[in-house]
Backbone as ProteinMPNN parsed JSONL, in Angstrom:
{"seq_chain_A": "XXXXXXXXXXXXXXXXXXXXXXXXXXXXXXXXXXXXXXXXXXXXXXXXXXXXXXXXXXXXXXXXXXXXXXXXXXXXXXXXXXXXXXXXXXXXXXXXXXXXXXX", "coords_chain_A": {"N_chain_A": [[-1.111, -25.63, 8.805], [-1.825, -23.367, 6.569], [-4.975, -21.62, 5.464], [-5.29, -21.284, 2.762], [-3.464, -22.476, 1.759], [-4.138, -25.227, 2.431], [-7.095, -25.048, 0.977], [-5.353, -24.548, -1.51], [-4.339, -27.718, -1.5], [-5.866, -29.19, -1.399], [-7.583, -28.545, -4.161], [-5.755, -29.586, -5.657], [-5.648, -32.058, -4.7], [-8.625, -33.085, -5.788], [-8.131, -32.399, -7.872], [-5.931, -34.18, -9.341], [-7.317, -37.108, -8.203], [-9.267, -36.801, -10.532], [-8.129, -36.878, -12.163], [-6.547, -39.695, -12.184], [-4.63, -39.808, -11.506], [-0.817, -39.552, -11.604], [0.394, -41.591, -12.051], [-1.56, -42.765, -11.348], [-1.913, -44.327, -9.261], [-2.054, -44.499, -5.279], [-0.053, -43.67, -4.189], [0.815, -41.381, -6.025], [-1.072, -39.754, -5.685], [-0.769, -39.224, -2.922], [1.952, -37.855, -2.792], [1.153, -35.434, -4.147], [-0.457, -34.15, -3.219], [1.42, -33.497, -0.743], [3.528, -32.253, -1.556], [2.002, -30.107, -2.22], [1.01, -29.184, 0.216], [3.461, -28.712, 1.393], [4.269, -26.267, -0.189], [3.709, -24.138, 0.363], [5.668, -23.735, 3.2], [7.951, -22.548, 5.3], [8.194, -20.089, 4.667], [6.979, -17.017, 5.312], [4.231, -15.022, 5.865], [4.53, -11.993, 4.971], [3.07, -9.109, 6.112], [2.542, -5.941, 5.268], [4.781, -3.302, 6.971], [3.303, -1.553, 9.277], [2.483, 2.204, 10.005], [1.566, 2.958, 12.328], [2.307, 1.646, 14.688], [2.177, -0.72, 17.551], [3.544, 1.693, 19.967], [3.392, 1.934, 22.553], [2.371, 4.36, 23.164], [-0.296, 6.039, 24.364], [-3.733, 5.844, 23.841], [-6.792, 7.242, 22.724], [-9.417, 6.429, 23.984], [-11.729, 7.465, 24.614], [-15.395, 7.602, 24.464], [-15.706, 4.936, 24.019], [-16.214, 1.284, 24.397], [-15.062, -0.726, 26.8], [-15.27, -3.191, 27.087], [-15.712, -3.531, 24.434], [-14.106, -2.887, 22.973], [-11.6, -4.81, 24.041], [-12.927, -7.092, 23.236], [-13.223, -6.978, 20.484], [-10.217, -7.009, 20.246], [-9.136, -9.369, 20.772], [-10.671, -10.755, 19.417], [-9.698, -10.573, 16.213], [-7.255, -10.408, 16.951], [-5.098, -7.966, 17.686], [-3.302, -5.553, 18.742], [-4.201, -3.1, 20.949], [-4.557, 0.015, 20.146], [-4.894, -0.612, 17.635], [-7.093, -1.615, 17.486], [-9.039, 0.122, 18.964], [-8.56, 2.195, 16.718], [-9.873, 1.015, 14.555], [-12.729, 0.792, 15.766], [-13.66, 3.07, 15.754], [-13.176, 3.646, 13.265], [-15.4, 2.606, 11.855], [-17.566, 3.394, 12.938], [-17.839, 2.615, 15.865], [-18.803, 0.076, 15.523], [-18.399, -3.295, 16.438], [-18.831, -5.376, 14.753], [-18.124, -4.967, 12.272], [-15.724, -3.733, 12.545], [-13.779, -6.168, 13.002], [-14.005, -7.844, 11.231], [-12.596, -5.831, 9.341], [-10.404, -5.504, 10.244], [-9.609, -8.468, 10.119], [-9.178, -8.921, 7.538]], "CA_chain_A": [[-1.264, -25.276, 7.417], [-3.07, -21.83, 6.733], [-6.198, -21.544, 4.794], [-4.668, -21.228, 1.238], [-2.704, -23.488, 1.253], [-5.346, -26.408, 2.442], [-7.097, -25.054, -0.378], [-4.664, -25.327, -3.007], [-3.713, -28.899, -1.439], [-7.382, -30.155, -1.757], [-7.638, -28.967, -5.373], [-4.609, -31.055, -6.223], [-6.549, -33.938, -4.436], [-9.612, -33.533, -5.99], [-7.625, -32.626, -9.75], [-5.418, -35.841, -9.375], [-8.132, -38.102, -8.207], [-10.343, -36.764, -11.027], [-7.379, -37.632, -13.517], [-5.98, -40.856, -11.661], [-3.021, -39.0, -10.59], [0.643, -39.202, -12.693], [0.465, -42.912, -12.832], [-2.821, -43.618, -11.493], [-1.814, -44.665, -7.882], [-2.652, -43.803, -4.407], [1.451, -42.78, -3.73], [0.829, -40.022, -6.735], [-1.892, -38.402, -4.901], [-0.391, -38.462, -2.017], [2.804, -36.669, -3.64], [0.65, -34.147, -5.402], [-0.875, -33.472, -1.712], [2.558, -33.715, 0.244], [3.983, -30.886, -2.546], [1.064, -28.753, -1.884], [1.159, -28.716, 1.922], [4.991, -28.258, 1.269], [4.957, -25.264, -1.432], [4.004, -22.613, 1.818], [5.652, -24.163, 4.46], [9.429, -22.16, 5.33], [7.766, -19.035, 3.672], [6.419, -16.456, 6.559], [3.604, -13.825, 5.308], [4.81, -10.897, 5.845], [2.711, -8.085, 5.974], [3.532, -4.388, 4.934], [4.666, -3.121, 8.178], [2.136, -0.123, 9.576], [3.663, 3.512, 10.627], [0.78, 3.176, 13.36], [2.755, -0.079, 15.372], [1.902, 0.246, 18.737], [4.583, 2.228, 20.156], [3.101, 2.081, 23.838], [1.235, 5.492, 23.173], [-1.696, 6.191, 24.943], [-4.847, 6.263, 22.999], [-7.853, 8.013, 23.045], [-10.667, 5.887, 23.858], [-13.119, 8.183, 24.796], [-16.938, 6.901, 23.902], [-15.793, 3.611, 23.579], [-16.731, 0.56, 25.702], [-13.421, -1.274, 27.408], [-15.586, -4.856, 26.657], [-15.48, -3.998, 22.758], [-11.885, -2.908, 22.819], [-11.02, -6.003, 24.47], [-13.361, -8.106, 22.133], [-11.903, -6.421, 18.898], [-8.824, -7.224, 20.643], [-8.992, -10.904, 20.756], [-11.325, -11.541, 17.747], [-8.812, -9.83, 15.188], [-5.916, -10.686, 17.651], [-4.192, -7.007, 17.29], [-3.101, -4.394, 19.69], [-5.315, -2.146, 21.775], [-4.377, 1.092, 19.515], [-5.638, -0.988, 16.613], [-8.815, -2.249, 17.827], [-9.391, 1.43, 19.102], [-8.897, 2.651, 15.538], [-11.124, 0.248, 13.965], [-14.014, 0.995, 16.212], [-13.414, 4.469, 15.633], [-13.616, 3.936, 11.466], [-16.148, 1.696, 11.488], [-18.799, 3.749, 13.969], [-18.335, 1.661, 17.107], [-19.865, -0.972, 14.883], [-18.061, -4.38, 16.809], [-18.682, -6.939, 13.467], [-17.248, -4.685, 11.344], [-14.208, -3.725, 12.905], [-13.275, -6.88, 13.384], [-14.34, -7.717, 9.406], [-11.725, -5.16, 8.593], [-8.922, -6.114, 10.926], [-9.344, -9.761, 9.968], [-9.106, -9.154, 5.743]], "C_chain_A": [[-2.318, -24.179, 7.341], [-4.083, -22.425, 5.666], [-6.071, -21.974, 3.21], [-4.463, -21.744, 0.996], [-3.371, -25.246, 1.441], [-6.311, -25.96, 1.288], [-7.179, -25.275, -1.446], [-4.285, -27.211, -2.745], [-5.384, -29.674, -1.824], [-7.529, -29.484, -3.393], [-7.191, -29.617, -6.099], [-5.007, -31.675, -5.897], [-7.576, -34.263, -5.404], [-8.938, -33.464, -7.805], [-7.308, -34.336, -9.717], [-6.104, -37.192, -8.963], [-9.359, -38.323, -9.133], [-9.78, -37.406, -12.571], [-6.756, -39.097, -13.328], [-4.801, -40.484, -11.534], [-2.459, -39.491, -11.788], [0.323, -40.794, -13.282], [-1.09, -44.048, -12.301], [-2.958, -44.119, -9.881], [-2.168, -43.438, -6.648], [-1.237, -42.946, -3.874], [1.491, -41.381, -4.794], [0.088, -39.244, -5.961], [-1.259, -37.656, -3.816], [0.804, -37.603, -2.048], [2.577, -35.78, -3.772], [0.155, -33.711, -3.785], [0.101, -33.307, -0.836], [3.312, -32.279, -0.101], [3.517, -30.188, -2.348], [0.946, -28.204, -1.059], [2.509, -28.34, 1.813], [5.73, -26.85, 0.794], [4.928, -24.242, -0.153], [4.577, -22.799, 2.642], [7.0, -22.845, 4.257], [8.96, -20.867, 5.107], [6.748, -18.08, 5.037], [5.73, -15.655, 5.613], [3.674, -12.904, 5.684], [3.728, -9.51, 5.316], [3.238, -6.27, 6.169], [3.519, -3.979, 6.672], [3.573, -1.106, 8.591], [2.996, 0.638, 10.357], [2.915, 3.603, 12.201], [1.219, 1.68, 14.596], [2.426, 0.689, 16.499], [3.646, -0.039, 19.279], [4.256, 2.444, 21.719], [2.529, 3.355, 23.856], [-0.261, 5.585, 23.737], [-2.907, 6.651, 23.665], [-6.177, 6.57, 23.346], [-9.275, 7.3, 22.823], [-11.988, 5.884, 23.893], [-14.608, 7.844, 23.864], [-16.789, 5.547, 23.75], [-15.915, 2.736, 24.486], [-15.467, -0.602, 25.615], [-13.679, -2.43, 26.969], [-15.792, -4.5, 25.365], [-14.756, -3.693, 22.305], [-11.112, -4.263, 22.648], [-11.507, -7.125, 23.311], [-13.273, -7.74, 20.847], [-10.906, -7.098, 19.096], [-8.643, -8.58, 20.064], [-9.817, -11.439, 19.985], [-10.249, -11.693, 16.696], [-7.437, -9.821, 15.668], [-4.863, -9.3, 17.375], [-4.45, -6.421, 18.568], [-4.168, -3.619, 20.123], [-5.503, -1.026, 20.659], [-5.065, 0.877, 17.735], [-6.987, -0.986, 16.447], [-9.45, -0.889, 18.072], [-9.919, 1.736, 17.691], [-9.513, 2.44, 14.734], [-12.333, 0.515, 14.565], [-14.466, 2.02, 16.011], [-13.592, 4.406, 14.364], [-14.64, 3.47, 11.413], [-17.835, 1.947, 12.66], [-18.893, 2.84, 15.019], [-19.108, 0.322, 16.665], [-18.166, -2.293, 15.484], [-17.773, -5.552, 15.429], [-17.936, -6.574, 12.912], [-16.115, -4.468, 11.701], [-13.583, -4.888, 13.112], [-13.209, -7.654, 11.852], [-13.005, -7.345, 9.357], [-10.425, -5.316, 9.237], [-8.481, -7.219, 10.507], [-8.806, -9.953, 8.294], [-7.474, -8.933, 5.625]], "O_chain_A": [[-3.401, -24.14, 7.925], [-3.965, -23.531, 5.139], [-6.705, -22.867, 2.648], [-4.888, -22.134, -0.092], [-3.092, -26.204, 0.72], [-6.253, -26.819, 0.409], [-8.016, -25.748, -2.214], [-4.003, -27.91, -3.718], [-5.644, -30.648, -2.53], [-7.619, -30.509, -4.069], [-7.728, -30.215, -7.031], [-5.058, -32.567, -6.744], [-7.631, -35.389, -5.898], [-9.213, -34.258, -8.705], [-8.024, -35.313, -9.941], [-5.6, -38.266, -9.291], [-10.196, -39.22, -9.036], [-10.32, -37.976, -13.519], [-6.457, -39.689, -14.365], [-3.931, -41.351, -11.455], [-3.103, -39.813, -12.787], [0.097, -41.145, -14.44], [-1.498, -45.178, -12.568], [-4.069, -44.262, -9.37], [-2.412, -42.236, -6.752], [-1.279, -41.858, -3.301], [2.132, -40.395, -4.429], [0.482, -38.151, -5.557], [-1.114, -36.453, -3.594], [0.759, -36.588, -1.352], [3.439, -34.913, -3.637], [0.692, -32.693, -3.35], [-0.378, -32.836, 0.196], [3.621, -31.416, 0.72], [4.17, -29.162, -2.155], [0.78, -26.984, -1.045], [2.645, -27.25, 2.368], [6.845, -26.381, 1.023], [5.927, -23.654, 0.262], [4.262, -21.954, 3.479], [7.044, -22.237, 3.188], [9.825, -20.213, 5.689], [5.831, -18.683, 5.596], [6.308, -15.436, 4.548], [3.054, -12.588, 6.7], [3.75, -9.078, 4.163], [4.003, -5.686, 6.937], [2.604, -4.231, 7.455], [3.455, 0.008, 8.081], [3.893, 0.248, 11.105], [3.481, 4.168, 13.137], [0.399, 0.942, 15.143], [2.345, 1.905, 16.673], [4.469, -0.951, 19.209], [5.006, 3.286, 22.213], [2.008, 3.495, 24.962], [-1.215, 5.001, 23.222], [-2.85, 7.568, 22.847], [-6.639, 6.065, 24.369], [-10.05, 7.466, 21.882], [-12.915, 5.139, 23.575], [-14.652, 7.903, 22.635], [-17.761, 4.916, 23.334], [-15.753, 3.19, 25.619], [-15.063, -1.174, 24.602], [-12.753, -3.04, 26.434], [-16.248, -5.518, 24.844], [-14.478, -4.055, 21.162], [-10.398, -4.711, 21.75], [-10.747, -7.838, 22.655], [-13.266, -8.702, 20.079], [-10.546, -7.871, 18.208], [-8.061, -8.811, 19.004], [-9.757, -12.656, 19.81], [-9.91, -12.814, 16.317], [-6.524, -9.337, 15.0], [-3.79, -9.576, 16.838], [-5.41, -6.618, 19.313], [-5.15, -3.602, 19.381], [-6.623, -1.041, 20.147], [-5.503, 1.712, 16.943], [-7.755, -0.533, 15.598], [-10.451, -0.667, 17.391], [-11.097, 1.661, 17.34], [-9.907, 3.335, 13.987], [-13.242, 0.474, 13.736], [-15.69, 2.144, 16.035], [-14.372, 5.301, 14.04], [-15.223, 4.112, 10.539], [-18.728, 1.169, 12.997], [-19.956, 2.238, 15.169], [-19.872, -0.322, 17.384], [-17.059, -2.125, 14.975], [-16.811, -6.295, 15.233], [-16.932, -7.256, 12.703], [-15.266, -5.113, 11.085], [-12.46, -4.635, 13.549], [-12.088, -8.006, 11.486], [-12.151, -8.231, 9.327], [-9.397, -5.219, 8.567], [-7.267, -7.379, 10.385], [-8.166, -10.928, 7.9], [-6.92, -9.002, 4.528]]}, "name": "protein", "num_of_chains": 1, "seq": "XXXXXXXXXXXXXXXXXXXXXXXXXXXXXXXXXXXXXXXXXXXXXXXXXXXXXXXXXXXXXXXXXXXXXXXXXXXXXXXXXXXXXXXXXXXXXXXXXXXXXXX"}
């Protein structure tokens, strides 16, 4: 269950346990929490696709250090050509590129 959607399923817990759920029981809550984990499930997030996919292109890494490529890489879980380009907007700055990959 992603982030969001635990969440929205704990505000329905904490609403319906603050109203005594539909009829007051512990099978409403768990309903109102079963529905909530349920509403994202089937449903993939798709993100806009980028003109910059890696395309196996060589990129220009020059000034940059191979251990904060790699650890971009696998913080922010994206491609080499990504992590490059983020270190590269973001002044070789490591937190942030990985900030801005992750949002």
């Amino acid at each position: 269950m992603n982030s969001q959607a635990q969440a929205s399923a704990a505000q329905q817990l904490a609403n319906a346990a603050s109203a005594g759920g539909a009829d007051g029981s512990a099978n409403s809550i768990e309903a109102d929490l079963s529905a909530a984990a349920d509403k994202g499930k089937g449903k993939a997030v798709e993100k806009p696709e980028e003109e910059e996919e890696d395309d196996g292109e060589e990129v220009d890494e020059e000034g940059l250090e191979q251990k904060d490529i790699e650890l971009v890489m696998a913080q922010a879980s994206v491609s080499r050509k990504k992590a490059v380009k983020a270190l590269r907007e973001n002044d070789h700055d490591i937190v942030n590129s990985i900030m801005a990959l992750s949002i």
